[in-house]
PDB file of C-alpha atoms in Angstrom:
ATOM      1  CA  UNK A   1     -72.547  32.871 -49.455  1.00 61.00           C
ATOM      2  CA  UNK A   2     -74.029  32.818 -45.959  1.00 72.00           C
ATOM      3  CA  UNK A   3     -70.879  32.401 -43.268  1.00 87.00           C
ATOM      4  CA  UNK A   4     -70.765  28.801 -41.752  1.00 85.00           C
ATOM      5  CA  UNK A   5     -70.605  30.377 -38.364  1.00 93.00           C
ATOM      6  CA  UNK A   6     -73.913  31.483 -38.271  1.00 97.00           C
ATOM      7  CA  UNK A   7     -75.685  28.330 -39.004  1.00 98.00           C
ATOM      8  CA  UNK A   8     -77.829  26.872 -36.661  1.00 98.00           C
ATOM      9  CA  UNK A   9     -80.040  23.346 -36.783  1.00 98.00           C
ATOM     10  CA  UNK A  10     -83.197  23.473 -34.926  1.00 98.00           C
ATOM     11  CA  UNK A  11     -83.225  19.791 -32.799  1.00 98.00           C
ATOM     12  CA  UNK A  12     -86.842  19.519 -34.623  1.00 98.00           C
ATOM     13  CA  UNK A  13     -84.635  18.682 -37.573  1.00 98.00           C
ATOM     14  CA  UNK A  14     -82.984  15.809 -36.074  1.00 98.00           C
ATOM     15  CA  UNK A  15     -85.850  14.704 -33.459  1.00 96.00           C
ATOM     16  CA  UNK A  16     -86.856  11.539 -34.596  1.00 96.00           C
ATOM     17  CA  UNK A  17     -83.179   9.910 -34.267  1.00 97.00           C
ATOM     18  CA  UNK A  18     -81.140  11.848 -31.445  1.00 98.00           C
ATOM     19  CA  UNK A  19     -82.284  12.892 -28.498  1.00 98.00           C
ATOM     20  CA  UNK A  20     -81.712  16.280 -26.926  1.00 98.00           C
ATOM     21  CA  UNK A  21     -78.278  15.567 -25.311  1.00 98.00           C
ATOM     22  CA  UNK A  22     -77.051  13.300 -28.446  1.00 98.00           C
ATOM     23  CA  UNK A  23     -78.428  16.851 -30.580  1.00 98.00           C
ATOM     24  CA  UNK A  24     -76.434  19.023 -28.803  1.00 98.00           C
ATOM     25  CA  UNK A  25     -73.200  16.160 -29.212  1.00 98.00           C
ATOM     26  CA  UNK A  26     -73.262  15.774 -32.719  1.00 98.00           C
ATOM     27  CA  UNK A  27     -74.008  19.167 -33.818  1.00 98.00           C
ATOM     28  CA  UNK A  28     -70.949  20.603 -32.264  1.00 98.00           C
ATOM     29  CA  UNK A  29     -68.924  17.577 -33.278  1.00 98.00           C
ATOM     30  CA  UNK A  30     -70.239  18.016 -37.493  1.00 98.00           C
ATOM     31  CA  UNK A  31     -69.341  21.739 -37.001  1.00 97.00           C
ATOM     32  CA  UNK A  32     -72.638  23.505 -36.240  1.00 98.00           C
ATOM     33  CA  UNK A  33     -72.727  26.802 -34.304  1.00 98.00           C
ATOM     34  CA  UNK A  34     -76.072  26.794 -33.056  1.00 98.00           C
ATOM     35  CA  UNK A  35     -79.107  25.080 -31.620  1.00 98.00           C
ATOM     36  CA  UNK A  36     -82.647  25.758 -31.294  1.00 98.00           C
ATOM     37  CA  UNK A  37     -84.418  24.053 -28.304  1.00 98.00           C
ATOM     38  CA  UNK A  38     -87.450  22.767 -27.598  1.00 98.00           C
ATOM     39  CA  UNK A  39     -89.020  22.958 -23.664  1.00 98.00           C
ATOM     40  CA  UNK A  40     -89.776  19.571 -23.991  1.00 97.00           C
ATOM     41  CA  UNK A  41     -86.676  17.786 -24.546  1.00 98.00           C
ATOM     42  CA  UNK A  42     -85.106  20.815 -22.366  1.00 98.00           C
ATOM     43  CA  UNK A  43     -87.302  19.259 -19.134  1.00 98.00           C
ATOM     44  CA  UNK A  44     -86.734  15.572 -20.098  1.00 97.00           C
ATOM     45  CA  UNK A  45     -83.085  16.076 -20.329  1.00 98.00           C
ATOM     46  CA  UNK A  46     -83.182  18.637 -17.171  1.00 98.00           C
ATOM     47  CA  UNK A  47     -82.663  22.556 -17.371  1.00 98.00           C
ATOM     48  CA  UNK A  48     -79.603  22.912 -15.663  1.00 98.00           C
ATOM     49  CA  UNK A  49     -77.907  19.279 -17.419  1.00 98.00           C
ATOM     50  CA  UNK A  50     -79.414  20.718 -20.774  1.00 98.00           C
ATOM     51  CA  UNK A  51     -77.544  24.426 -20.392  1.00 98.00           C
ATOM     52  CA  UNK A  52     -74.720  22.885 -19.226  1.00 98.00           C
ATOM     53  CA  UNK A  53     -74.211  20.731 -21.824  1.00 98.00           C
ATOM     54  CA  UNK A  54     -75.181  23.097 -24.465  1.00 98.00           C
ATOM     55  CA  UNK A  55     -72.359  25.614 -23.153  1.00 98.00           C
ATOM     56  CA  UNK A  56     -69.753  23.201 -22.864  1.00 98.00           C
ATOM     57  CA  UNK A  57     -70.416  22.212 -26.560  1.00 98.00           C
ATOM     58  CA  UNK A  58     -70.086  25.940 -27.258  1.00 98.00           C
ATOM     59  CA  UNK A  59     -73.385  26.073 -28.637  1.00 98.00           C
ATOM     60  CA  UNK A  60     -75.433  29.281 -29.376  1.00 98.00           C
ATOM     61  CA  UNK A  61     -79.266  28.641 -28.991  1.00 98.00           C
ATOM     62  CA  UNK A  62     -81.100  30.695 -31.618  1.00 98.00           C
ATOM     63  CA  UNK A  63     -84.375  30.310 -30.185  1.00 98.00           C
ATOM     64  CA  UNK A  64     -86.293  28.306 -27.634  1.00 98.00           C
ATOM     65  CA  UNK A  65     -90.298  26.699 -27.824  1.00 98.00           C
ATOM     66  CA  UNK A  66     -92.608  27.145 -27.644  1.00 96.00           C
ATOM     67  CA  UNK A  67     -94.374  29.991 -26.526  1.00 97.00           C
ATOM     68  CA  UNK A  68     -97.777  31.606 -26.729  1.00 97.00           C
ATOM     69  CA  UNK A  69    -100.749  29.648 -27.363  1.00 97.00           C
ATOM     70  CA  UNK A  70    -102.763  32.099 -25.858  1.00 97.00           C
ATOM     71  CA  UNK A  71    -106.148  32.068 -27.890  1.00 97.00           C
ATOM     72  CA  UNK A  72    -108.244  30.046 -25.227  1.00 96.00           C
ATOM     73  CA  UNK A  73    -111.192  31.371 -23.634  1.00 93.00           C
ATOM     74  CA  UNK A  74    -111.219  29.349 -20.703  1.00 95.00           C
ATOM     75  CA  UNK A  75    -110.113  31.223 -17.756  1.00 95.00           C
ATOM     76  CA  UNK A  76    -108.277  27.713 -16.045  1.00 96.00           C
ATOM     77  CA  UNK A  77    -106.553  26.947 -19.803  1.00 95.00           C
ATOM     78  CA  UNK A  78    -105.591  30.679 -20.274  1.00 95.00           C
ATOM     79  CA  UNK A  79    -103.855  30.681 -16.922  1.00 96.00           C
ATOM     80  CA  UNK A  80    -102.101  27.488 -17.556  1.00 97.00           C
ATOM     81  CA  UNK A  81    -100.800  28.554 -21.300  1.00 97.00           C
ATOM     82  CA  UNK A  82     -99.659  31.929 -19.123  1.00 97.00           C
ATOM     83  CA  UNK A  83     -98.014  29.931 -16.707  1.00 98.00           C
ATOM     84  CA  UNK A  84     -95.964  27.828 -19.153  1.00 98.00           C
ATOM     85  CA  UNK A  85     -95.130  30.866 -21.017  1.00 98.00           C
ATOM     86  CA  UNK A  86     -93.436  32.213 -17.715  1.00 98.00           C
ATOM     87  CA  UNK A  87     -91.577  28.414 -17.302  1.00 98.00           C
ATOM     88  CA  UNK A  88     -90.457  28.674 -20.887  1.00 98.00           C
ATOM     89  CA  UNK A  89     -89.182  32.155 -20.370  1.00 98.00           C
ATOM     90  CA  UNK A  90     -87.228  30.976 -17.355  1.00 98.00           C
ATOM     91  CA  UNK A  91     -85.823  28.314 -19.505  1.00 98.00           C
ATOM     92  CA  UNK A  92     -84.667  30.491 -22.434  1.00 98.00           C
ATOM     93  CA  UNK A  93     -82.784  32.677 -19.481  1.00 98.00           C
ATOM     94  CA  UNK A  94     -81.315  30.084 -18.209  1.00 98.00           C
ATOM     95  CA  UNK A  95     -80.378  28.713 -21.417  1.00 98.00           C
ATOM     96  CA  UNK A  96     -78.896  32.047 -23.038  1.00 98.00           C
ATOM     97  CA  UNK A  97     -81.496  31.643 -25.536  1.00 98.00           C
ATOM     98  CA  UNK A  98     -81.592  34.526 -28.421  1.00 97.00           C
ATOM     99  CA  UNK A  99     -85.350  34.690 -28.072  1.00 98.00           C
ATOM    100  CA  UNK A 100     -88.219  32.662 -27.057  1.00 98.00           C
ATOM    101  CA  UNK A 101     -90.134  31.718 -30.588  1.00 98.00           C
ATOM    102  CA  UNK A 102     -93.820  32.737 -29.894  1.00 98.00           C
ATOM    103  CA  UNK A 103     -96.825  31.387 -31.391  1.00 98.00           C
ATOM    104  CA  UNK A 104    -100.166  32.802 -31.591  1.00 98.00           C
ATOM    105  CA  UNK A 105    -101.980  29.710 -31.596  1.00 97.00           C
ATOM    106  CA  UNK A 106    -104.912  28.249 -33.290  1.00 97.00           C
ATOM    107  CA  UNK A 107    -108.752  27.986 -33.357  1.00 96.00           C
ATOM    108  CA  UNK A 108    -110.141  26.628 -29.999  1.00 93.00           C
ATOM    109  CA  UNK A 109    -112.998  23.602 -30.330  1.00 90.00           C
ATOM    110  CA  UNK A 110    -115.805  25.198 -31.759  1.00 91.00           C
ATOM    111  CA  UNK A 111    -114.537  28.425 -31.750  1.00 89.00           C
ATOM    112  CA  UNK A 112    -115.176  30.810 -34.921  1.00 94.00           C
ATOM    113  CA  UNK A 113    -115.026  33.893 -34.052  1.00 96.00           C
ATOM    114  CA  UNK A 114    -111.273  34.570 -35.279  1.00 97.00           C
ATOM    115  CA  UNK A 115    -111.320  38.512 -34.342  1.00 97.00           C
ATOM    116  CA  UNK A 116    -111.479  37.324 -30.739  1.00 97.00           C
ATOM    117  CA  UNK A 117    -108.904  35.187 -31.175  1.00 97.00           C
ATOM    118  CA  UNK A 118    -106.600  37.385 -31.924  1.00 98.00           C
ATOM    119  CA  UNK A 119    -107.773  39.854 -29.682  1.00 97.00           C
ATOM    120  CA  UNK A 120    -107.037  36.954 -26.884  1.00 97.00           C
ATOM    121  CA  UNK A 121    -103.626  36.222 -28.365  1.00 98.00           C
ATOM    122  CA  UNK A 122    -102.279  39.677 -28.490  1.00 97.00           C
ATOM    123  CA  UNK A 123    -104.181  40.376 -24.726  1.00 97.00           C
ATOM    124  CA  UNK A 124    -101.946  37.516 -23.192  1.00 97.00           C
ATOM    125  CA  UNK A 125     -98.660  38.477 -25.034  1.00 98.00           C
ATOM    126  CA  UNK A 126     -98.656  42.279 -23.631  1.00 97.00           C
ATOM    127  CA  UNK A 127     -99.030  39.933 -20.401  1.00 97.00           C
ATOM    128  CA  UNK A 128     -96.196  37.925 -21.036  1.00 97.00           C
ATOM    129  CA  UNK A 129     -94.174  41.204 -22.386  1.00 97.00           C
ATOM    130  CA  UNK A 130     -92.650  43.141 -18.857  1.00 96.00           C
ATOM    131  CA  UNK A 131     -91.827  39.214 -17.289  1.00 97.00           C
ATOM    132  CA  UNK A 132     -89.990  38.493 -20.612  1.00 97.00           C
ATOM    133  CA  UNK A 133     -88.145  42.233 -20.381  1.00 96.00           C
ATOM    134  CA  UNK A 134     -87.428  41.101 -16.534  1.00 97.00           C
ATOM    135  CA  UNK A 135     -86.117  38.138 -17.266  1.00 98.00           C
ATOM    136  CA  UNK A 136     -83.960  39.653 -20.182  1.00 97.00           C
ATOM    137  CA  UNK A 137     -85.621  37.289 -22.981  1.00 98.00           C
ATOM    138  CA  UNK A 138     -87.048  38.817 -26.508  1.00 98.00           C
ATOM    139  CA  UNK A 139     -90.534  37.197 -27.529  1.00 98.00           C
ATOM    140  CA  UNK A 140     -90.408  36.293 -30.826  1.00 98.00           C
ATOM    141  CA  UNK A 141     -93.766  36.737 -33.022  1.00 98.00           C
ATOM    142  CA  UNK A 142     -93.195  34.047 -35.937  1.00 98.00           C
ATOM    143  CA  UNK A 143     -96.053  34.071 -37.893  1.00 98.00           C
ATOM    144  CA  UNK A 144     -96.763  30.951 -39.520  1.00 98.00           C
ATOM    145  CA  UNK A 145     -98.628  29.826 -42.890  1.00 97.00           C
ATOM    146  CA  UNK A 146    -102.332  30.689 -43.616  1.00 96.00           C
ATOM    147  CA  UNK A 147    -103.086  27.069 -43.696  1.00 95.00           C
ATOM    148  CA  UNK A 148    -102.722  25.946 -40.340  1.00 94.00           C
ATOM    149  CA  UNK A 149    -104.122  29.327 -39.353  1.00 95.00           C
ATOM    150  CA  UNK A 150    -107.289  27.243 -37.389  1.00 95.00           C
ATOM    151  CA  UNK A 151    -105.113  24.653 -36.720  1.00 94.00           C
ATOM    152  CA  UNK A 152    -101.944  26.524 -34.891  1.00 95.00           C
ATOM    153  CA  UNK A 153    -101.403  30.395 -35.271  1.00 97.00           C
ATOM    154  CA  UNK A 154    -104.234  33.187 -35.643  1.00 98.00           C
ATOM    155  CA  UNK A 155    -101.549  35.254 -36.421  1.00 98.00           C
ATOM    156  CA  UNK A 156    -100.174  34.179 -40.477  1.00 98.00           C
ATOM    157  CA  UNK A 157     -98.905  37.118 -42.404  1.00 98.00           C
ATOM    158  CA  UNK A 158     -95.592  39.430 -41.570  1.00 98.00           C
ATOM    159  CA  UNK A 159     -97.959  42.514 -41.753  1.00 98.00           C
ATOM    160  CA  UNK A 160    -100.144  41.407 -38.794  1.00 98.00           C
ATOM    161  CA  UNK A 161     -96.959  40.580 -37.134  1.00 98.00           C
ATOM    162  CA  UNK A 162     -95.487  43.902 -37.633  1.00 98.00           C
ATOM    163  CA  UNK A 163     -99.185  45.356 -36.682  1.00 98.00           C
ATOM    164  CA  UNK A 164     -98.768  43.285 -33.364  1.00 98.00           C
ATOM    165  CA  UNK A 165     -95.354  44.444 -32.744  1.00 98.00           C
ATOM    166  CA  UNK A 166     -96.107  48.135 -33.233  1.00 96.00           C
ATOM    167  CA  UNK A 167     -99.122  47.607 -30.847  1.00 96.00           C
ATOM    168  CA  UNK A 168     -97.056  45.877 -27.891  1.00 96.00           C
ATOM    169  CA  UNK A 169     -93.884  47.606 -28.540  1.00 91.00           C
ATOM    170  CA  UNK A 170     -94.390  50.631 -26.124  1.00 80.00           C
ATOM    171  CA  UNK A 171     -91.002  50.639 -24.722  1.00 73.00           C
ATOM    172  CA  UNK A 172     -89.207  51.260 -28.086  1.00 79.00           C
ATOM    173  CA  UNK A 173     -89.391  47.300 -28.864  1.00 83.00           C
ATOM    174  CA  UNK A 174     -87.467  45.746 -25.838  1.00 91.00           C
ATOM    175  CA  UNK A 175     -88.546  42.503 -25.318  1.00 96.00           C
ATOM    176  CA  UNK A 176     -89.811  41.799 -28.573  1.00 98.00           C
ATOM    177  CA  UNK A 177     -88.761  40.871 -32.121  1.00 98.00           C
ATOM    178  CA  UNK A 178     -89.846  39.232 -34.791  1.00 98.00           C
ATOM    179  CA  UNK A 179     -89.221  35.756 -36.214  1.00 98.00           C
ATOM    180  CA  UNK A 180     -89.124  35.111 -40.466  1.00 98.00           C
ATOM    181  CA  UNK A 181     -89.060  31.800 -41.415  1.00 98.00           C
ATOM    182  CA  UNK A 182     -89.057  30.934 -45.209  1.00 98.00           C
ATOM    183  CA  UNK A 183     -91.449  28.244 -44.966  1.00 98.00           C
ATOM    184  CA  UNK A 184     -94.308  30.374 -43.809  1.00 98.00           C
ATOM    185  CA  UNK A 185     -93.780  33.864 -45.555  1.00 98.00           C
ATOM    186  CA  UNK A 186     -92.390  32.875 -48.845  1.00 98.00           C
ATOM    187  CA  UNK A 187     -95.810  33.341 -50.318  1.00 98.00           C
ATOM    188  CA  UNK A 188     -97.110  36.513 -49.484  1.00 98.00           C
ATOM    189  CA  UNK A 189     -96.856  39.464 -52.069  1.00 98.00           C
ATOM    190  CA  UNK A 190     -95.897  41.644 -49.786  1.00 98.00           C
ATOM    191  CA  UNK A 191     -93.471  39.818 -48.202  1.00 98.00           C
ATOM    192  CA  UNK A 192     -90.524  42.521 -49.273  1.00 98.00           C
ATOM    193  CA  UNK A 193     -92.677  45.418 -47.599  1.00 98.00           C
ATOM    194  CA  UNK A 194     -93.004  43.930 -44.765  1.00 98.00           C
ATOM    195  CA  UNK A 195     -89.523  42.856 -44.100  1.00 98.00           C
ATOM    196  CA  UNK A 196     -88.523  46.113 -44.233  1.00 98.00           C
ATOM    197  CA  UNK A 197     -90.987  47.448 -42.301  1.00 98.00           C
ATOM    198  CA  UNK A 198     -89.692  44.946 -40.016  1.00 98.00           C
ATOM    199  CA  UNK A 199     -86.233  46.136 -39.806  1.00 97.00           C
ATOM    200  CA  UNK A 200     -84.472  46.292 -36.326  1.00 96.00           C
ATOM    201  CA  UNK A 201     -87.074  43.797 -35.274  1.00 97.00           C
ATOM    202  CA  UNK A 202     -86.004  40.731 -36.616  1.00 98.00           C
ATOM    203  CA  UNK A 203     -84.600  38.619 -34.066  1.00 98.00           C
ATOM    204  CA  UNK A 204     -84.508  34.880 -35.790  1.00 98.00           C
ATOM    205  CA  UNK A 205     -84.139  33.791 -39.594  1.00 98.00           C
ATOM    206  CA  UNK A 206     -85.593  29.999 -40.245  1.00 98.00           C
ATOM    207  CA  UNK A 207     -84.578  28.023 -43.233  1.00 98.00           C
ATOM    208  CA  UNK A 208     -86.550  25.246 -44.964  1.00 98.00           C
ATOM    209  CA  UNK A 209     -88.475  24.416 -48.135  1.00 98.00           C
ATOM    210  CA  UNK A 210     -91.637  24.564 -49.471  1.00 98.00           C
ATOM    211  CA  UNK A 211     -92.146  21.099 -51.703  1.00 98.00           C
ATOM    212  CA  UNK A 212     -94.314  22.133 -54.765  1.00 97.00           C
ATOM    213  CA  UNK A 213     -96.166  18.489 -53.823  1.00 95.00           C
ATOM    214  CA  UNK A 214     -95.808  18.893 -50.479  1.00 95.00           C
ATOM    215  CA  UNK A 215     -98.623  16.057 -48.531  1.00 93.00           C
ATOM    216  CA  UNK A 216     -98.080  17.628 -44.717  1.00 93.00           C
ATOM    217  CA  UNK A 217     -98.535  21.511 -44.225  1.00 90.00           C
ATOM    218  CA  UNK A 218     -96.467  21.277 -41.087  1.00 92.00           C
ATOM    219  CA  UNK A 219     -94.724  17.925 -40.946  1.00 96.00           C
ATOM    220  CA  UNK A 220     -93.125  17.851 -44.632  1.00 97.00           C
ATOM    221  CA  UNK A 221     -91.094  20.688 -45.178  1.00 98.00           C
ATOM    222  CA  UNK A 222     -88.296  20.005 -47.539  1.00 98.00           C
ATOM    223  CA  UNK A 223     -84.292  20.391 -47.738  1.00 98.00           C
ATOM    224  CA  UNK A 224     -83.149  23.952 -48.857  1.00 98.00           C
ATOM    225  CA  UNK A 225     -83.057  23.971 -52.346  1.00 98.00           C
ATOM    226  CA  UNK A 226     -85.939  20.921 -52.711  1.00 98.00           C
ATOM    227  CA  UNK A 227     -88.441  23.294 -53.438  1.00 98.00           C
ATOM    228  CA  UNK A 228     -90.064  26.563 -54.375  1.00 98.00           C
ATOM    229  CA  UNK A 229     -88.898  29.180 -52.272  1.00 98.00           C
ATOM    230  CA  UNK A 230     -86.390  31.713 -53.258  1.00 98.00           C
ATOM    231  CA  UNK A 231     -84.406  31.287 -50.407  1.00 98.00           C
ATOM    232  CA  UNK A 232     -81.356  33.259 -51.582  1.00 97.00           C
ATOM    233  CA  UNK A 233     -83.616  36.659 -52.672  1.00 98.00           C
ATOM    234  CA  UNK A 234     -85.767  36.091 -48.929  1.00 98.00           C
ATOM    235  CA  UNK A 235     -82.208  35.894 -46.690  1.00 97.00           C
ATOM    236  CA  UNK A 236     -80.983  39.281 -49.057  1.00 97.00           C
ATOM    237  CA  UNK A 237     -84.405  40.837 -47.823  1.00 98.00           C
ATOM    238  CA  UNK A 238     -83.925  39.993 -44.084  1.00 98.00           C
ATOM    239  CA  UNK A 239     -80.099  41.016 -44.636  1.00 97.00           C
ATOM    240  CA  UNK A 240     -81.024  44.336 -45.823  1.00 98.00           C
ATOM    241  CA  UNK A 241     -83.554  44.827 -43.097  1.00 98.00           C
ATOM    242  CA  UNK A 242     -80.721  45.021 -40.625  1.00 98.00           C
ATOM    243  CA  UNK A 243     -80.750  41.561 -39.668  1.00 98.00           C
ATOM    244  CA  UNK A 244     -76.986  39.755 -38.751  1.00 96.00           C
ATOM    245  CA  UNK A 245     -77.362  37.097 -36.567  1.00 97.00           C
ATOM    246  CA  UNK A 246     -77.583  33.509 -37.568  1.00 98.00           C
ATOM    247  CA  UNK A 247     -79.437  31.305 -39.725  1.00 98.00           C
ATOM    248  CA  UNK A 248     -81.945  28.415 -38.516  1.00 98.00           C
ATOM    249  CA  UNK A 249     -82.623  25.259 -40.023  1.00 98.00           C
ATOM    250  CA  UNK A 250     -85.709  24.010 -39.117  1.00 98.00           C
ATOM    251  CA  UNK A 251     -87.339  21.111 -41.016  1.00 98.00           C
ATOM    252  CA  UNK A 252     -90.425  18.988 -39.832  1.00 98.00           C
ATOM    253  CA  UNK A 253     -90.308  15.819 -42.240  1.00 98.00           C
ATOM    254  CA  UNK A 254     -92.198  12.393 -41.080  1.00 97.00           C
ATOM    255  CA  UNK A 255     -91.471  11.420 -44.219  1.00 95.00           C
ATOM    256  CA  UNK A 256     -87.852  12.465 -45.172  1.00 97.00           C
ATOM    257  CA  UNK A 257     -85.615  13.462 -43.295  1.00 98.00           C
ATOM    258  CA  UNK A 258     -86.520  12.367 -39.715  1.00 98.00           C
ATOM    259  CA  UNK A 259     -86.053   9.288 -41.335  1.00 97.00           C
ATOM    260  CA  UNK A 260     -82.673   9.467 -42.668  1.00 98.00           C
ATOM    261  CA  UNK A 261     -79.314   9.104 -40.703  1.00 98.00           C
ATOM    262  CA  UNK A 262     -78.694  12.447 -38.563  1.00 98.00           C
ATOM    263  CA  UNK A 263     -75.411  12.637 -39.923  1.00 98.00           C
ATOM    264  CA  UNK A 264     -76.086  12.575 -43.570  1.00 98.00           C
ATOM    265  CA  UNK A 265     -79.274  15.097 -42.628  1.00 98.00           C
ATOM    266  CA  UNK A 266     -76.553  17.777 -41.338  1.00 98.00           C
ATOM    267  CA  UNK A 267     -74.027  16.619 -43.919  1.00 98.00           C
ATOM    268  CA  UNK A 268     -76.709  17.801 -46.605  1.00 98.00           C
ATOM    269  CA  UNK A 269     -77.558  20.752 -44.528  1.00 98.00           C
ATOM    270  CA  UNK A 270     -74.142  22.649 -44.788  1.00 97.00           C
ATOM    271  CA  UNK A 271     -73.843  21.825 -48.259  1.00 97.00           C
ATOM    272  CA  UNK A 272     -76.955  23.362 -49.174  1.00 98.00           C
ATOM    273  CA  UNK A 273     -76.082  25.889 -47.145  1.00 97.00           C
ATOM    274  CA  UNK A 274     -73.287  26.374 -48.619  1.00 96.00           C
ATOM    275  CA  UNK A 275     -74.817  26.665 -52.123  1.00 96.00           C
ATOM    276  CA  UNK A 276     -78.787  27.387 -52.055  1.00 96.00           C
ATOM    277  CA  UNK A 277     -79.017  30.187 -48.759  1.00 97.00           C
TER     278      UNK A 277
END
């Protein structure tokens, strides 16, 4: 059974009822170790009020978003997405954030040539790379499902994460890991491969469920144990990999969860942590 002192709820979870700052309160208070941020509620809340508060609720924050979005071929929106990345980078510093989670991003408007992309994506990460090492922060490539490929990350298999992370890694890794969440890798035949290969790079572990009727690819994930995933057999993979930090719960549900009660959202949390991680 996973140890309760590694579980963390991504704020995602929780977004729709409690702010930031009443996120941060009522984790620590329902006996949650950890926290994953997002920049926007971090700025509306304030950087320095939002680390503050996070400390003093003896909070860990397993990663912070969201960064990379770097597929654009305009020059003005490349710069921009660059610039953010550097703000969000700052942010995770300041917030002792394990690792900034990093997204390829998707198709631009029009745009179909996929190769160049990715070619774009990986370009502005090995940017990104020596002001994240500077600033003591680990980029996190989380590839996510095939299906929003167009829609969100040119980057959607572990193996093309790995590839990226053995083509940017070429100061033995520092600065970089790699993030596995359940909900996006579950499927892929090769998934034990590849989190092996992966071992010594993992630097976050995301929890959620894949519902077998599932009628959002991004905004219904389910409850651990809801679903189809083999949560259990995927954590035992990352565990053998080398992997010991903590566990993430992160669940987008529009029409679930972010509905229910916060408290009865984390109350079912740590009991299926408890008995389906």
């Amino acid at each position: 059974m996973p140890e309760p002192h590694l579980l963390s709820v991504n704020q995602v979870t929780t977004r729709e009822r409690w702010t930031l700052e009443q996120a941060i309160d009522g984790y620590a208070r329902l006996g949650i170790a950890g926290i994953g941020t997002w920049s926007e509620s971090v700025r509306d809340l304030g950087l320095a009020t939002a680390a503050r508060r996070i400390r003093d609720a003896g909070l860990a924050v397993t990663g912070h978003l969201v960064g990379g979005l770097l597929t654009d071929r305009d020059p003005a929106v490349r710069r921009a997405r660059i610039d953010d990345n550097r703000r969000v980078i700052d942010e995770a510093a300041e917030l002792g954030a394990r690792c900034v989670v990093t997204i390829a991003g998707g198709m631009p408007e029009g745009e179909r040539d996929l190769a160049g992309a990715r070619a774009r994506a990986l370009d502005g990460l090995a940017e990104l790379l020596p002001i994240a090492r500077a600033a003591g922060i680990t980029l996190g490539l989380e590839p996510l499902h095939p299906m929003i490929c167009a829609a969100r990350s040119v980057l959607p298999t572990l193996e093309l994460a790995n590839d990226w992370y053995e083509a940017l890694a070429t100061d033995g890794g520092e600065g970089l890991g790699i993030v596995v969440d359940v909900y996006a890798v579950w499927w892929d035949p090769n998934l034990a491969r590849e989190i092996n290969r992966a071992g010594g790079r993992i630097c976050a572990f995301h929890l959620s469920d894949w519902l077998a009727e599932t009628t959002d690819l991004r905004l219904d994930r389910g409850m651990m144990g809801d679903g189809v995933i083999d949560i259990p057999a995927i954590r035992r993979m990352v565990e053998a990999a080398g992997y010991v930090g903590m566990r993430e719960v992160e669940i987008f549900s529009a029409r679930d969860w972010w509905r229910r009660d916060p408290k009865e959202v984390i109350a079912t949390i740590k009991e299926r942590y408890r008995t389906v991680v």
